[in-house]
């Protein structure tokens, strides 16, 4: 049996509107789903739960049946109230934030493989005790080129799981973010850093597999073998977790 991978999604009302009386729709980029399929997993899109009375219970039920958790990217700072700093993750998408936080906490408690991409990477950093830098206004990290085209390089740090997986000391990546991680949580290391010092990849040194990439390997996987290796490794860990349950 293939591992079941829970893929988080976003709510259109939180992304593009402030009117929560609208129903809107839940969505996730197709590349996340395709990447899981291509690497041998079965994607299961996780609807956002907004009811606070059942949120924790539903998150626990979800974690009890999936074999891996993939936190997707997305979210927007466009249309947010003007302020001297970037809106925080919880300000951008408060309902999504609370639900993903519960998923993260329960999944880590179970020892489940967790992989966060872009916003998902930032969620891992913040929820587990790291810190985001919301005062920076990054330059050169929001490319106009398609996602399958890498635009800058990152250094892969020695003695990390990432270095063992990609087996190179640097790689080219894409970039679509405007805020960054200031420092990683206790027990984590920055395993990939861009030439201008931005943390582009993090990993837990104390969990079986808790990783985050600021870049989007799911969009690069068909043109970049190194990106494909990262996703393959996540699915491999999820399969191992499934077999051990």
Tab-separated table of C-alpha atoms in Angstrom:
chain	number	residue	atom	x	y	z
A	1	UNK	CA	0.000	0.000	0.000
A	2	UNK	CA	1.193	3.488	-0.830
A	3	UNK	CA	1.491	6.105	1.930
A	4	UNK	CA	-1.414	8.517	2.342
A	5	UNK	CA	-0.173	12.108	2.314
A	6	UNK	CA	-2.324	14.852	3.796
A	7	UNK	CA	-1.927	18.043	1.751
A	8	UNK	CA	-3.048	21.303	3.359
A	9	UNK	CA	-4.992	23.859	1.372
A	10	UNK	CA	-6.037	27.509	1.520
A	11	UNK	CA	-9.389	29.299	1.702
A	12	UNK	CA	-10.016	31.812	-1.066
A	13	UNK	CA	-11.737	34.280	1.267
A	14	UNK	CA	-8.643	34.541	3.478
A	15	UNK	CA	-6.325	34.828	0.491
A	16	UNK	CA	-8.098	37.464	-1.567
A	17	UNK	CA	-10.907	38.926	0.544
A	18	UNK	CA	-11.639	40.049	4.076
A	19	UNK	CA	-15.357	39.235	3.940
A	20	UNK	CA	-15.703	35.980	5.894
A	21	UNK	CA	-19.452	35.968	5.229
A	22	UNK	CA	-18.595	34.677	1.761
A	23	UNK	CA	-18.403	30.926	1.261
A	24	UNK	CA	-15.466	31.052	-1.125
A	25	UNK	CA	-13.676	27.823	-1.950
A	26	UNK	CA	-10.793	25.700	-0.716
A	27	UNK	CA	-7.870	25.234	-3.075
A	28	UNK	CA	-4.345	23.915	-3.463
A	29	UNK	CA	-1.925	24.046	-6.384
A	30	UNK	CA	-2.112	20.998	-8.647
A	31	UNK	CA	1.682	20.633	-8.562
A	32	UNK	CA	1.564	19.574	-4.899
A	33	UNK	CA	-0.835	16.760	-5.718
A	34	UNK	CA	1.077	15.696	-8.826
A	35	UNK	CA	4.389	15.704	-6.944
A	36	UNK	CA	3.024	13.324	-4.311
A	37	UNK	CA	1.651	11.018	-7.000
A	38	UNK	CA	4.868	11.066	-9.034
A	39	UNK	CA	6.928	10.075	-5.990
A	40	UNK	CA	4.697	7.152	-5.050
A	41	UNK	CA	2.285	8.623	-2.524
A	42	UNK	CA	-1.490	9.046	-2.461
A	43	UNK	CA	-2.477	12.714	-1.969
A	44	UNK	CA	-5.386	13.551	0.322
A	45	UNK	CA	-6.329	17.235	0.332
A	46	UNK	CA	-7.196	18.393	3.846
A	47	UNK	CA	-10.129	20.824	4.067
A	48	UNK	CA	-9.705	23.685	6.507
A	49	UNK	CA	-11.801	23.376	9.662
A	50	UNK	CA	-12.980	26.729	11.009
A	51	UNK	CA	-15.179	25.522	13.879
A	52	UNK	CA	-13.014	26.035	16.968
A	53	UNK	CA	-15.088	23.572	18.993
A	54	UNK	CA	-14.106	20.623	16.798
A	55	UNK	CA	-10.847	21.869	15.265
A	56	UNK	CA	-8.477	19.964	17.561
A	57	UNK	CA	-10.494	16.759	17.417
A	58	UNK	CA	-10.651	16.813	13.630
A	59	UNK	CA	-6.913	17.487	13.389
A	60	UNK	CA	-6.241	14.505	15.653
A	61	UNK	CA	-8.546	12.289	13.583
A	62	UNK	CA	-6.790	13.325	10.370
A	63	UNK	CA	-3.333	12.661	11.787
A	64	UNK	CA	-4.488	9.232	12.946
A	65	UNK	CA	-5.132	8.101	9.356
A	66	UNK	CA	-2.501	9.838	7.190
A	67	UNK	CA	1.118	8.725	6.858
A	68	UNK	CA	2.708	12.069	6.062
A	69	UNK	CA	1.804	15.763	6.281
A	70	UNK	CA	2.574	18.196	3.471
A	71	UNK	CA	1.962	21.860	4.300
A	72	UNK	CA	1.495	23.730	1.048
A	73	UNK	CA	2.450	27.289	0.226
A	74	UNK	CA	0.149	30.110	-0.750
A	75	UNK	CA	-1.203	33.090	1.077
A	76	UNK	CA	-0.974	36.687	0.044
A	77	UNK	CA	0.176	39.959	1.523
A	78	UNK	CA	-1.636	41.901	-1.168
A	79	UNK	CA	-4.595	43.928	0.028
A	80	UNK	CA	-3.542	43.743	3.678
A	81	UNK	CA	-3.686	46.969	5.737
A	82	UNK	CA	-0.667	49.181	5.137
A	83	UNK	CA	1.884	48.886	7.942
A	84	UNK	CA	5.668	49.198	8.321
A	85	UNK	CA	6.090	45.411	8.582
A	86	UNK	CA	4.763	42.486	6.600
A	87	UNK	CA	1.546	40.912	7.939
A	88	UNK	CA	2.282	37.838	10.040
A	89	UNK	CA	1.267	34.343	8.980
A	90	UNK	CA	-1.680	34.375	11.362
A	91	UNK	CA	-2.740	37.847	10.161
A	92	UNK	CA	-2.662	36.708	6.548
A	93	UNK	CA	-4.774	33.568	7.041
A	94	UNK	CA	-5.931	33.195	10.670
A	95	UNK	CA	-8.299	30.247	10.240
A	96	UNK	CA	-5.859	28.299	8.103
A	97	UNK	CA	-3.091	29.092	10.587
A	98	UNK	CA	-4.940	27.636	13.564
A	99	UNK	CA	-5.885	24.455	11.717
A	100	UNK	CA	-2.391	23.869	10.322
A	101	UNK	CA	-0.913	24.548	13.746
A	102	UNK	CA	-3.002	21.742	15.245
A	103	UNK	CA	-2.041	19.401	12.405
A	104	UNK	CA	1.637	20.188	12.956
A	105	UNK	CA	1.538	19.656	16.703
A	106	UNK	CA	-0.289	16.330	16.492
A	107	UNK	CA	1.775	15.045	13.553
A	108	UNK	CA	5.056	15.806	15.283
A	109	UNK	CA	3.839	14.178	18.491
A	110	UNK	CA	3.174	11.011	16.465
A	111	UNK	CA	6.626	11.099	14.867
A	112	UNK	CA	5.003	11.500	11.449
A	113	UNK	CA	7.037	12.798	8.486
A	114	UNK	CA	6.263	16.487	7.919
A	115	UNK	CA	7.262	18.535	4.882
A	116	UNK	CA	6.500	22.246	4.519
A	117	UNK	CA	6.889	24.227	1.310
A	118	UNK	CA	7.215	28.042	1.215
A	119	UNK	CA	4.513	29.184	3.669
A	120	UNK	CA	4.515	25.637	5.032
A	121	UNK	CA	8.213	25.963	5.824
A	122	UNK	CA	7.521	29.223	7.646
A	123	UNK	CA	4.712	27.553	9.608
A	124	UNK	CA	7.086	24.829	10.790
A	125	UNK	CA	9.605	27.442	11.889
A	126	UNK	CA	7.112	29.625	13.752
A	127	UNK	CA	4.901	26.960	15.350
A	128	UNK	CA	7.856	25.016	16.746
A	129	UNK	CA	9.504	28.042	18.327
A	130	UNK	CA	11.528	29.775	15.640
A	131	UNK	CA	11.016	33.344	14.534
A	132	UNK	CA	9.964	34.981	11.298
A	133	UNK	CA	11.386	38.277	10.118
A	134	UNK	CA	8.355	40.345	9.186
A	135	UNK	CA	10.230	43.641	8.984
A	136	UNK	CA	12.371	42.665	5.998
A	137	UNK	CA	11.329	43.422	2.438
A	138	UNK	CA	13.243	40.852	0.437
A	139	UNK	CA	14.673	41.720	-2.935
A	140	UNK	CA	15.363	39.101	-5.567
A	141	UNK	CA	13.210	36.360	-4.059
A	142	UNK	CA	9.968	36.863	-5.955
A	143	UNK	CA	10.718	35.775	-9.481
A	144	UNK	CA	8.566	36.521	-12.498
A	145	UNK	CA	9.770	33.438	-14.342
A	146	UNK	CA	7.714	30.200	-14.224
A	147	UNK	CA	8.253	27.939	-11.232
A	148	UNK	CA	10.149	25.291	-13.168
A	149	UNK	CA	12.944	27.795	-13.814
A	150	UNK	CA	15.460	28.255	-10.976
A	151	UNK	CA	16.687	31.815	-10.516
A	152	UNK	CA	19.224	31.761	-7.670
A	153	UNK	CA	21.512	29.348	-5.877
A	154	UNK	CA	21.579	28.092	-2.300
A	155	UNK	CA	24.392	26.507	-0.325
A	156	UNK	CA	23.624	23.088	1.145
A	157	UNK	CA	25.136	22.912	4.600
A	158	UNK	CA	27.504	20.087	5.506
A	159	UNK	CA	26.494	17.294	7.886
A	160	UNK	CA	22.765	17.696	7.249
A	161	UNK	CA	20.184	15.253	5.972
A	162	UNK	CA	19.688	17.573	3.021
A	163	UNK	CA	23.323	17.187	1.997
A	164	UNK	CA	22.943	13.407	2.177
A	165	UNK	CA	19.844	13.497	-0.022
A	166	UNK	CA	20.863	15.938	-2.763
A	167	UNK	CA	24.581	15.018	-2.554
A	168	UNK	CA	25.809	18.408	-3.773
A	169	UNK	CA	27.107	21.467	-1.932
A	170	UNK	CA	24.880	23.925	-3.818
A	171	UNK	CA	21.810	23.902	-6.035
A	172	UNK	CA	19.715	26.295	-8.075
A	173	UNK	CA	16.180	26.958	-6.832
A	174	UNK	CA	13.115	29.009	-7.681
A	175	UNK	CA	11.854	31.767	-5.395
A	176	UNK	CA	8.408	33.232	-4.684
A	177	UNK	CA	8.547	34.664	-1.160
A	178	UNK	CA	8.670	38.167	0.306
A	179	UNK	CA	9.373	37.346	3.961
A	180	UNK	CA	11.865	35.023	5.580
A	181	UNK	CA	12.815	32.993	8.644
A	182	UNK	CA	14.903	34.953	11.154
A	183	UNK	CA	16.060	31.967	13.203
A	184	UNK	CA	15.113	28.288	13.329
A	185	UNK	CA	13.488	26.501	16.282
A	186	UNK	CA	15.532	24.715	18.917
A	187	UNK	CA	16.528	21.297	17.607
A	188	UNK	CA	16.429	22.493	13.989
A	189	UNK	CA	19.206	23.526	11.632
A	190	UNK	CA	19.268	25.728	8.560
A	191	UNK	CA	20.298	23.220	5.906
A	192	UNK	CA	20.081	25.523	2.884
A	193	UNK	CA	21.055	29.208	2.726
A	194	UNK	CA	20.985	31.588	-0.237
A	195	UNK	CA	23.931	33.732	-1.287
A	196	UNK	CA	22.350	36.766	0.400
A	197	UNK	CA	21.939	34.913	3.711
A	198	UNK	CA	18.257	33.972	3.519
A	199	UNK	CA	17.331	30.626	5.099
A	200	UNK	CA	15.926	28.522	2.258
A	201	UNK	CA	15.730	25.085	3.862
A	202	UNK	CA	15.351	23.833	7.429
A	203	UNK	CA	15.312	20.400	9.018
A	204	UNK	CA	14.831	18.940	12.468
A	205	UNK	CA	17.865	17.279	13.990
A	206	UNK	CA	15.728	15.483	16.587
A	207	UNK	CA	12.740	14.166	14.596
A	208	UNK	CA	12.681	11.368	11.992
A	209	UNK	CA	11.631	13.810	9.252
A	210	UNK	CA	10.491	17.388	9.720
A	211	UNK	CA	11.708	19.475	6.784
A	212	UNK	CA	10.855	22.751	5.168
A	213	UNK	CA	11.913	24.394	1.920
A	214	UNK	CA	11.345	28.067	1.236
A	215	UNK	CA	11.594	27.269	-2.475
A	216	UNK	CA	9.140	25.076	-4.423
A	217	UNK	CA	10.605	21.660	-5.308
A	218	UNK	CA	7.208	20.459	-6.507
A	219	UNK	CA	7.377	22.938	-9.386
A	220	UNK	CA	10.980	22.044	-10.259
A	221	UNK	CA	10.800	18.265	-9.959
A	222	UNK	CA	10.366	17.531	-13.686
A	223	UNK	CA	13.351	19.640	-14.714
A	224	UNK	CA	15.600	19.261	-11.654
A	225	UNK	CA	16.646	15.852	-10.341
A	226	UNK	CA	17.765	17.389	-7.038
A	227	UNK	CA	14.284	18.787	-6.352
A	228	UNK	CA	12.767	15.401	-7.192
A	229	UNK	CA	15.114	13.712	-4.700
A	230	UNK	CA	13.776	15.874	-1.876
A	231	UNK	CA	10.153	14.931	-2.544
A	232	UNK	CA	11.079	11.282	-3.103
A	233	UNK	CA	12.810	11.225	0.286
A	234	UNK	CA	9.724	12.633	2.024
A	235	UNK	CA	7.485	9.989	0.457
A	236	UNK	CA	10.028	7.289	1.340
A	237	UNK	CA	9.923	8.397	4.977
A	238	UNK	CA	6.105	8.391	4.892
A	239	UNK	CA	6.141	4.831	3.559
A	240	UNK	CA	8.476	3.762	6.365
A	241	UNK	CA	6.168	5.441	8.889
A	242	UNK	CA	3.148	3.645	7.426
A	243	UNK	CA	4.884	0.273	7.641
A	244	UNK	CA	5.830	0.867	11.274
A	245	UNK	CA	2.325	1.674	12.501
